[in-house]
CSV table of C-alpha atoms in Angstrom, one decimal:
chain,number,residue,atom,x,y,z
A,1,UNK,CA,-59.3,-23.6,-33.2
A,2,UNK,CA,-56.8,-21.9,-30.9
A,3,UNK,CA,-53.4,-22.6,-32.4
A,4,UNK,CA,-50.5,-23.1,-30.0
A,5,UNK,CA,-47.7,-20.6,-30.2
A,6,UNK,CA,-45.0,-22.0,-32.5
A,7,UNK,CA,-42.3,-20.8,-30.0
A,8,UNK,CA,-43.6,-22.8,-27.0
A,9,UNK,CA,-40.9,-25.4,-26.7
A,10,UNK,CA,-38.3,-26.5,-29.3
A,11,UNK,CA,-39.0,-27.8,-32.8
A,12,UNK,CA,-38.0,-31.2,-31.5
A,13,UNK,CA,-41.3,-31.3,-29.5
A,14,UNK,CA,-43.3,-31.4,-32.7
A,15,UNK,CA,-43.6,-35.1,-33.3
A,16,UNK,CA,-45.9,-36.5,-36.0
A,17,UNK,CA,-48.3,-37.6,-33.3
A,18,UNK,CA,-48.5,-34.1,-31.8
A,19,UNK,CA,-48.9,-32.5,-35.1
A,20,UNK,CA,-51.7,-34.9,-36.1
A,21,UNK,CA,-53.5,-34.1,-32.9
A,22,UNK,CA,-52.9,-30.4,-33.1
A,23,UNK,CA,-54.2,-30.3,-36.7
A,24,UNK,CA,-57.3,-32.5,-36.2
A,25,UNK,CA,-59.7,-29.5,-35.9
A,26,UNK,CA,-58.3,-28.0,-39.0
A,27,UNK,CA,-58.8,-31.3,-40.9
A,28,UNK,CA,-62.4,-31.4,-39.6
A,29,UNK,CA,-63.0,-27.8,-40.8
A,30,UNK,CA,-61.5,-28.4,-44.2
A,31,UNK,CA,-63.3,-31.7,-44.6
A,32,UNK,CA,-66.7,-30.1,-43.9
A,33,UNK,CA,-65.8,-27.3,-46.4
A,34,UNK,CA,-64.8,-29.8,-49.0
A,35,UNK,CA,-68.0,-31.9,-48.6
A,36,UNK,CA,-70.1,-28.7,-49.1
A,37,UNK,CA,-68.4,-27.7,-52.4
A,38,UNK,CA,-67.5,-31.1,-53.9
A,39,UNK,CA,-70.1,-32.5,-56.4
A,40,UNK,CA,-70.7,-36.2,-56.9
A,41,UNK,CA,-70.5,-37.2,-60.5
A,42,UNK,CA,-71.0,-40.4,-62.5
A,43,UNK,CA,-68.0,-41.8,-64.4
A,44,UNK,CA,-70.3,-43.5,-67.0
A,45,UNK,CA,-71.8,-40.1,-68.0
A,46,UNK,CA,-68.4,-39.1,-69.4
A,47,UNK,CA,-67.6,-42.2,-71.5
A,48,UNK,CA,-68.7,-42.5,-75.2
A,49,UNK,CA,-70.0,-46.1,-74.8
A,50,UNK,CA,-71.8,-45.9,-78.1
A,51,UNK,CA,-68.4,-45.8,-79.8
A,52,UNK,CA,-67.3,-49.0,-78.2
A,53,UNK,CA,-67.0,-52.4,-79.8
A,54,UNK,CA,-65.6,-55.8,-78.9
A,55,UNK,CA,-61.9,-56.6,-78.9
A,56,UNK,CA,-60.5,-60.0,-80.0
A,57,UNK,CA,-60.4,-62.7,-77.4
A,58,UNK,CA,-63.5,-64.0,-75.7
A,59,UNK,CA,-65.8,-62.4,-78.4
A,60,UNK,CA,-65.6,-64.1,-81.8
A,61,UNK,CA,-66.6,-60.8,-83.5
A,62,UNK,CA,-63.9,-58.8,-81.9
A,63,UNK,CA,-62.1,-56.1,-83.9
A,64,UNK,CA,-58.4,-55.7,-83.5
A,65,UNK,CA,-57.1,-52.4,-82.2
A,66,UNK,CA,-55.5,-50.0,-84.7
A,67,UNK,CA,-53.9,-46.6,-84.0
A,68,UNK,CA,-56.1,-44.8,-86.5
A,69,UNK,CA,-59.4,-45.8,-84.7
A,70,UNK,CA,-59.1,-42.9,-82.3
A,71,UNK,CA,-59.2,-39.2,-82.9
A,72,UNK,CA,-57.0,-38.5,-79.9
A,73,UNK,CA,-53.6,-36.9,-80.8
A,74,UNK,CA,-50.3,-38.8,-80.3
A,75,UNK,CA,-49.3,-36.6,-77.4
A,76,UNK,CA,-52.8,-37.0,-75.9
A,77,UNK,CA,-52.4,-40.8,-76.0
A,78,UNK,CA,-49.0,-40.7,-74.3
A,79,UNK,CA,-50.3,-38.3,-71.5
A,80,UNK,CA,-53.5,-40.3,-71.0
A,81,UNK,CA,-51.5,-43.5,-70.4
A,82,UNK,CA,-49.2,-41.7,-68.0
A,83,UNK,CA,-52.0,-40.1,-66.1
A,84,UNK,CA,-54.0,-43.3,-65.9
A,85,UNK,CA,-51.1,-45.4,-64.7
A,86,UNK,CA,-50.5,-42.8,-62.0
A,87,UNK,CA,-54.1,-43.1,-60.9
A,88,UNK,CA,-53.9,-46.9,-61.0
A,89,UNK,CA,-51.5,-46.9,-58.0
A,90,UNK,CA,-54.3,-45.7,-55.7
A,91,UNK,CA,-54.1,-48.7,-53.4
A,92,UNK,CA,-50.5,-47.8,-52.6
A,93,UNK,CA,-51.3,-44.2,-52.1
A,94,UNK,CA,-54.2,-45.1,-49.8
A,95,UNK,CA,-51.9,-47.3,-47.8
A,96,UNK,CA,-49.3,-44.5,-47.5
A,97,UNK,CA,-51.6,-41.8,-46.3
A,98,UNK,CA,-53.7,-44.1,-44.1
A,99,UNK,CA,-50.5,-45.2,-42.4
A,100,UNK,CA,-49.4,-41.6,-41.8
A,101,UNK,CA,-52.7,-39.9,-41.1
A,102,UNK,CA,-54.5,-42.8,-39.4
A,103,UNK,CA,-58.0,-44.2,-40.0
A,104,UNK,CA,-59.8,-42.6,-37.1
A,105,UNK,CA,-61.5,-39.2,-36.6
A,106,UNK,CA,-61.5,-36.5,-39.1
A,107,UNK,CA,-58.2,-37.6,-40.5
A,108,UNK,CA,-59.6,-41.1,-41.3
A,109,UNK,CA,-62.8,-39.7,-42.8
A,110,UNK,CA,-60.7,-37.6,-45.1
A,111,UNK,CA,-58.4,-40.4,-46.1
A,112,UNK,CA,-61.4,-42.6,-47.1
A,113,UNK,CA,-63.3,-39.8,-48.8
A,114,UNK,CA,-60.2,-38.8,-50.8
A,115,UNK,CA,-59.6,-42.4,-51.9
A,116,UNK,CA,-63.2,-42.8,-53.0
A,117,UNK,CA,-63.0,-39.6,-55.1
A,118,UNK,CA,-59.7,-40.6,-56.6
A,119,UNK,CA,-61.1,-44.0,-57.5
A,120,UNK,CA,-63.5,-42.4,-60.0
A,121,UNK,CA,-60.6,-41.0,-62.0
A,122,UNK,CA,-59.1,-44.3,-62.8
A,123,UNK,CA,-62.5,-45.8,-63.6
A,124,UNK,CA,-63.6,-43.1,-66.1
A,125,UNK,CA,-60.2,-42.8,-67.8
A,126,UNK,CA,-59.9,-46.5,-68.4
A,127,UNK,CA,-63.4,-46.7,-69.7
A,128,UNK,CA,-62.8,-43.8,-72.0
A,129,UNK,CA,-59.6,-45.2,-73.4
A,130,UNK,CA,-61.2,-48.6,-74.1
A,131,UNK,CA,-64.5,-47.3,-75.5
A,132,UNK,CA,-62.8,-44.8,-77.7
A,133,UNK,CA,-60.0,-47.2,-78.7
A,134,UNK,CA,-57.5,-44.5,-77.9
A,135,UNK,CA,-54.7,-46.9,-76.9
A,136,UNK,CA,-53.7,-50.5,-77.4
A,137,UNK,CA,-55.7,-52.3,-74.6
A,138,UNK,CA,-53.2,-55.2,-74.3
A,139,UNK,CA,-50.2,-52.9,-73.8
A,140,UNK,CA,-52.2,-50.7,-71.4
A,141,UNK,CA,-52.9,-53.7,-69.2
A,142,UNK,CA,-49.3,-54.9,-69.5
A,143,UNK,CA,-48.1,-51.5,-68.4
A,144,UNK,CA,-50.6,-51.5,-65.5
A,145,UNK,CA,-49.4,-54.9,-64.2
A,146,UNK,CA,-45.7,-53.9,-64.5
A,147,UNK,CA,-46.3,-50.6,-62.7
A,148,UNK,CA,-48.3,-51.9,-59.9
A,149,UNK,CA,-46.2,-55.0,-59.4
A,150,UNK,CA,-43.2,-52.7,-58.7
A,151,UNK,CA,-45.1,-51.2,-55.7
A,152,UNK,CA,-44.9,-47.6,-54.6
A,153,UNK,CA,-43.1,-45.9,-51.7
A,154,UNK,CA,-43.4,-42.2,-51.2
A,155,UNK,CA,-40.2,-40.1,-51.0
A,156,UNK,CA,-41.9,-38.4,-48.0
A,157,UNK,CA,-43.2,-41.4,-46.0
A,158,UNK,CA,-40.8,-40.6,-43.2
A,159,UNK,CA,-42.6,-37.4,-42.2
A,160,UNK,CA,-46.2,-36.3,-41.8
A,161,UNK,CA,-45.2,-32.6,-42.6
A,162,UNK,CA,-43.2,-33.6,-45.7
A,163,UNK,CA,-46.2,-35.7,-46.9
A,164,UNK,CA,-48.7,-32.8,-46.4
A,165,UNK,CA,-46.3,-30.4,-48.2
A,166,UNK,CA,-45.9,-32.9,-51.0
A,167,UNK,CA,-49.5,-33.5,-51.7
A,168,UNK,CA,-50.3,-29.8,-51.6
A,169,UNK,CA,-48.0,-29.4,-54.7
A,170,UNK,CA,-48.7,-32.8,-56.2
A,171,UNK,CA,-52.5,-32.5,-56.3
A,172,UNK,CA,-52.0,-29.2,-58.2
A,173,UNK,CA,-49.5,-30.8,-60.6
A,174,UNK,CA,-51.9,-33.6,-61.3
A,175,UNK,CA,-54.7,-31.1,-62.0
A,176,UNK,CA,-52.6,-29.2,-64.4
A,177,UNK,CA,-51.4,-32.4,-66.2
A,178,UNK,CA,-55.0,-33.6,-66.6
A,179,UNK,CA,-56.2,-30.2,-67.8
A,180,UNK,CA,-53.5,-29.8,-70.3
A,181,UNK,CA,-53.9,-33.3,-71.6
A,182,UNK,CA,-57.5,-32.6,-72.3
A,183,UNK,CA,-56.7,-29.4,-74.2
A,184,UNK,CA,-54.1,-31.3,-76.3
A,185,UNK,CA,-56.2,-34.4,-76.8
A,186,UNK,CA,-58.0,-33.3,-79.9
A,187,UNK,CA,-61.2,-34.8,-78.6
A,188,UNK,CA,-63.9,-32.7,-76.9
A,189,UNK,CA,-65.2,-35.7,-75.1
A,190,UNK,CA,-61.8,-36.4,-73.6
A,191,UNK,CA,-61.3,-32.7,-72.7
A,192,UNK,CA,-64.7,-32.6,-70.9
A,193,UNK,CA,-63.8,-35.8,-68.9
A,194,UNK,CA,-60.4,-34.5,-67.9
A,195,UNK,CA,-61.8,-31.1,-66.9
A,196,UNK,CA,-64.1,-33.0,-64.5
A,197,UNK,CA,-61.1,-34.8,-63.0
A,198,UNK,CA,-59.1,-31.7,-62.8
A,199,UNK,CA,-61.8,-30.0,-60.7
A,200,UNK,CA,-61.6,-32.8,-58.2
A,201,UNK,CA,-57.8,-32.5,-58.1
A,202,UNK,CA,-58.0,-28.8,-57.5
A,203,UNK,CA,-60.3,-29.3,-54.5
A,204,UNK,CA,-57.9,-31.9,-53.1
A,205,UNK,CA,-55.1,-29.3,-53.5
A,206,UNK,CA,-57.1,-26.7,-51.6
A,207,UNK,CA,-57.6,-29.1,-48.7
A,208,UNK,CA,-53.9,-29.9,-48.4
A,209,UNK,CA,-52.8,-26.3,-49.1
A,210,UNK,CA,-54.9,-25.0,-46.3
A,211,UNK,CA,-53.7,-27.7,-44.0
A,212,UNK,CA,-50.1,-26.7,-44.9
A,213,UNK,CA,-51.0,-23.1,-44.0
A,214,UNK,CA,-52.1,-24.2,-40.6
A,215,UNK,CA,-48.9,-26.2,-40.1
A,216,UNK,CA,-46.9,-23.0,-40.8
A,217,UNK,CA,-48.7,-21.4,-37.9
A,218,UNK,CA,-48.0,-24.3,-35.6
A,219,UNK,CA,-44.5,-25.2,-36.5
A,220,UNK,CA,-43.1,-22.6,-39.0
A,221,UNK,CA,-39.5,-23.8,-38.9
A,222,UNK,CA,-40.2,-27.5,-39.4
A,223,UNK,CA,-42.8,-26.7,-42.1
A,224,UNK,CA,-40.5,-24.4,-44.0
A,225,UNK,CA,-37.8,-27.2,-44.0
A,226,UNK,CA,-40.4,-29.7,-45.2
A,227,UNK,CA,-41.5,-27.4,-48.0
A,228,UNK,CA,-37.9,-26.7,-49.1
A,229,UNK,CA,-37.1,-30.5,-49.1
A,230,UNK,CA,-40.3,-31.3,-51.1
A,231,UNK,CA,-39.9,-28.6,-53.7
A,232,UNK,CA,-36.2,-29.2,-54.3
A,233,UNK,CA,-36.7,-33.0,-54.6
A,234,UNK,CA,-40.1,-33.0,-56.2
A,235,UNK,CA,-41.1,-36.1,-58.3
A,236,UNK,CA,-44.4,-37.0,-59.7
A,237,UNK,CA,-45.8,-40.2,-58.2
A,238,UNK,CA,-45.8,-42.1,-61.5
A,239,UNK,CA,-42.0,-41.8,-61.9
A,240,UNK,CA,-41.5,-45.5,-61.6
A,241,UNK,CA,-43.8,-46.6,-64.4
A,242,UNK,CA,-42.4,-48.2,-67.6
A,243,UNK,CA,-41.0,-45.7,-70.1
A,244,UNK,CA,-41.8,-42.7,-67.8
A,245,UNK,CA,-38.7,-40.7,-68.6
A,246,UNK,CA,-39.3,-40.8,-72.4
A,247,UNK,CA,-43.0,-40.1,-71.9
A,248,UNK,CA,-42.2,-37.1,-69.6
A,249,UNK,CA,-39.9,-35.7,-72.2
A,250,UNK,CA,-42.6,-36.0,-74.9
A,251,UNK,CA,-45.1,-34.4,-72.5
A,252,UNK,CA,-42.7,-31.5,-71.9
A,253,UNK,CA,-42.3,-30.8,-75.6
A,254,UNK,CA,-46.0,-31.2,-76.0
A,255,UNK,CA,-46.6,-28.5,-73.3
A,256,UNK,CA,-48.6,-30.7,-71.1
A,257,UNK,CA,-46.1,-30.7,-68.2
A,258,UNK,CA,-42.6,-29.1,-68.3
A,259,UNK,CA,-40.3,-27.0,-66.2
A,260,UNK,CA,-42.1,-23.7,-67.1
A,261,UNK,CA,-45.5,-25.2,-66.2
A,262,UNK,CA,-44.1,-26.7,-63.0
A,263,UNK,CA,-42.6,-23.4,-61.9
A,264,UNK,CA,-45.5,-21.0,-63.0
A,265,UNK,CA,-48.6,-23.2,-62.5
A,266,UNK,CA,-47.7,-25.5,-59.7
A,267,UNK,CA,-45.0,-24.4,-57.3
A,268,UNK,CA,-45.3,-20.6,-57.4
A,269,UNK,CA,-49.1,-20.5,-56.9
A,270,UNK,CA,-48.9,-22.5,-53.6
A,271,UNK,CA,-45.9,-20.6,-52.3
A,272,UNK,CA,-47.6,-17.3,-53.3
A,273,UNK,CA,-50.9,-18.1,-51.7
A,274,UNK,CA,-49.3,-19.1,-48.4
A,275,UNK,CA,-46.9,-16.2,-48.6
A,276,UNK,CA,-44.1,-18.7,-47.8
A,277,UNK,CA,-41.3,-16.3,-48.8
A,278,UNK,CA,-42.7,-13.6,-46.6
A,279,UNK,CA,-43.0,-15.6,-43.4
A,280,UNK,CA,-41.1,-14.0,-40.5
A,281,UNK,CA,-40.1,-14.9,-37.0
A,282,UNK,CA,-38.3,-18.0,-38.2
A,283,UNK,CA,-35.4,-19.6,-36.3
A,284,UNK,CA,-32.0,-20.3,-37.8
A,285,UNK,CA,-33.0,-23.5,-39.5
A,286,UNK,CA,-36.3,-22.0,-40.8
A,287,UNK,CA,-34.5,-19.0,-42.2
A,288,UNK,CA,-31.9,-21.2,-43.9
A,289,UNK,CA,-34.6,-23.3,-45.5
A,290,UNK,CA,-36.5,-20.2,-46.7
A,291,UNK,CA,-33.3,-18.8,-48.3
A,292,UNK,CA,-32.5,-22.1,-49.9
A,293,UNK,CA,-36.0,-22.3,-51.2
A,294,UNK,CA,-35.8,-18.9,-52.8
A,295,UNK,CA,-32.4,-19.7,-54.4
A,296,UNK,CA,-33.9,-22.9,-55.8
A,297,UNK,CA,-36.9,-21.2,-57.2
A,298,UNK,CA,-34.7,-18.6,-58.9
A,299,UNK,CA,-32.6,-21.5,-60.4
A,300,UNK,CA,-35.8,-23.3,-61.6
A,301,UNK,CA,-37.0,-20.1,-63.3
A,302,UNK,CA,-33.7,-19.8,-65.1
A,303,UNK,CA,-33.8,-23.4,-66.2
A,304,UNK,CA,-37.4,-23.0,-67.3
A,305,UNK,CA,-36.4,-20.0,-69.4
A,306,UNK,CA,-33.7,-22.0,-71.1
A,307,UNK,CA,-36.3,-24.7,-71.9
A,308,UNK,CA,-38.6,-22.1,-73.3
A,309,UNK,CA,-35.9,-20.9,-75.7
A,310,UNK,CA,-35.2,-24.4,-76.8
A,311,UNK,CA,-38.9,-25.2,-77.3
A,312,UNK,CA,-39.4,-22.0,-79.3
A,313,UNK,CA,-36.5,-22.8,-81.5
A,314,UNK,CA,-37.8,-26.3,-82.1
A,315,UNK,CA,-41.2,-24.9,-83.0
A,316,UNK,CA,-39.5,-22.5,-85.5
A,317,UNK,CA,-37.6,-25.4,-87.1
A,318,UNK,CA,-40.8,-27.4,-87.4
A,319,UNK,CA,-42.7,-24.5,-89.0
A,320,UNK,CA,-39.9,-24.0,-91.5
A,321,UNK,CA,-40.2,-27.6,-92.5
A,322,UNK,CA,-43.9,-27.1,-93.0
A,323,UNK,CA,-44.9,-29.5,-90.2
């Protein structure tokens, strides 16, 4: 693809429609690369169905759920529910990206392929949770209904560039959350399942990260502003689910996802790979955004260090109490 010079015309010329058209060949290239490296997998091959038994209700021989029936750790259960409820909103996510990116050409092919791959994640996680009796099935369904009934609107639905920037970071954040949940679950079967999901999420991140890199070549000032806005205002897509704030705090303490992880394992890797802080030739607005992004990252690192100290102190107290 021959990329148009970013300085031909003003930044106002880069409408969403123009950017979608200009990036179409990049999307096709990245889609073809993705299809070559992605591996199909069967959700049922990751679920311990031999451990399953009937729940009360339709079946007369149903066995009521009890917390001790699962080997999954308490923090693993909390994170699994958060991760699954996040995946459950796939219909809304599909609507958002299909509305922004379209349903035709390479963009449309990617939208549908991404949706199909993401669909596996919710399937396998719910089957695992029910078969292994890791969580109360009634509460899980009640949470799902409440979460989906609220609907979902992306913070970045107003802009194609903001949306691309967001998913470049969010897909990596989801990968890290799944990976760490598996490590902290206490169940090798769960760890294996979530490692499989995390591999998918990483491939999705690579697609969007490379697309974001192409956007920097096309419209560096606008893309820099979008990245700044997304990083400064970043929220996980599951923020509206019931009890999210409490669950997020527990996941932070449990080292599944916290400020240090967000800084070191999510934001910095994408910025570093794209050399965002080294991009030159920016106009006034792009330079301002780059500087503000750098200041924010410094502040985030400082806040993460404070969190690290508090977490270390908490661990020390717990150890002193013999817990």
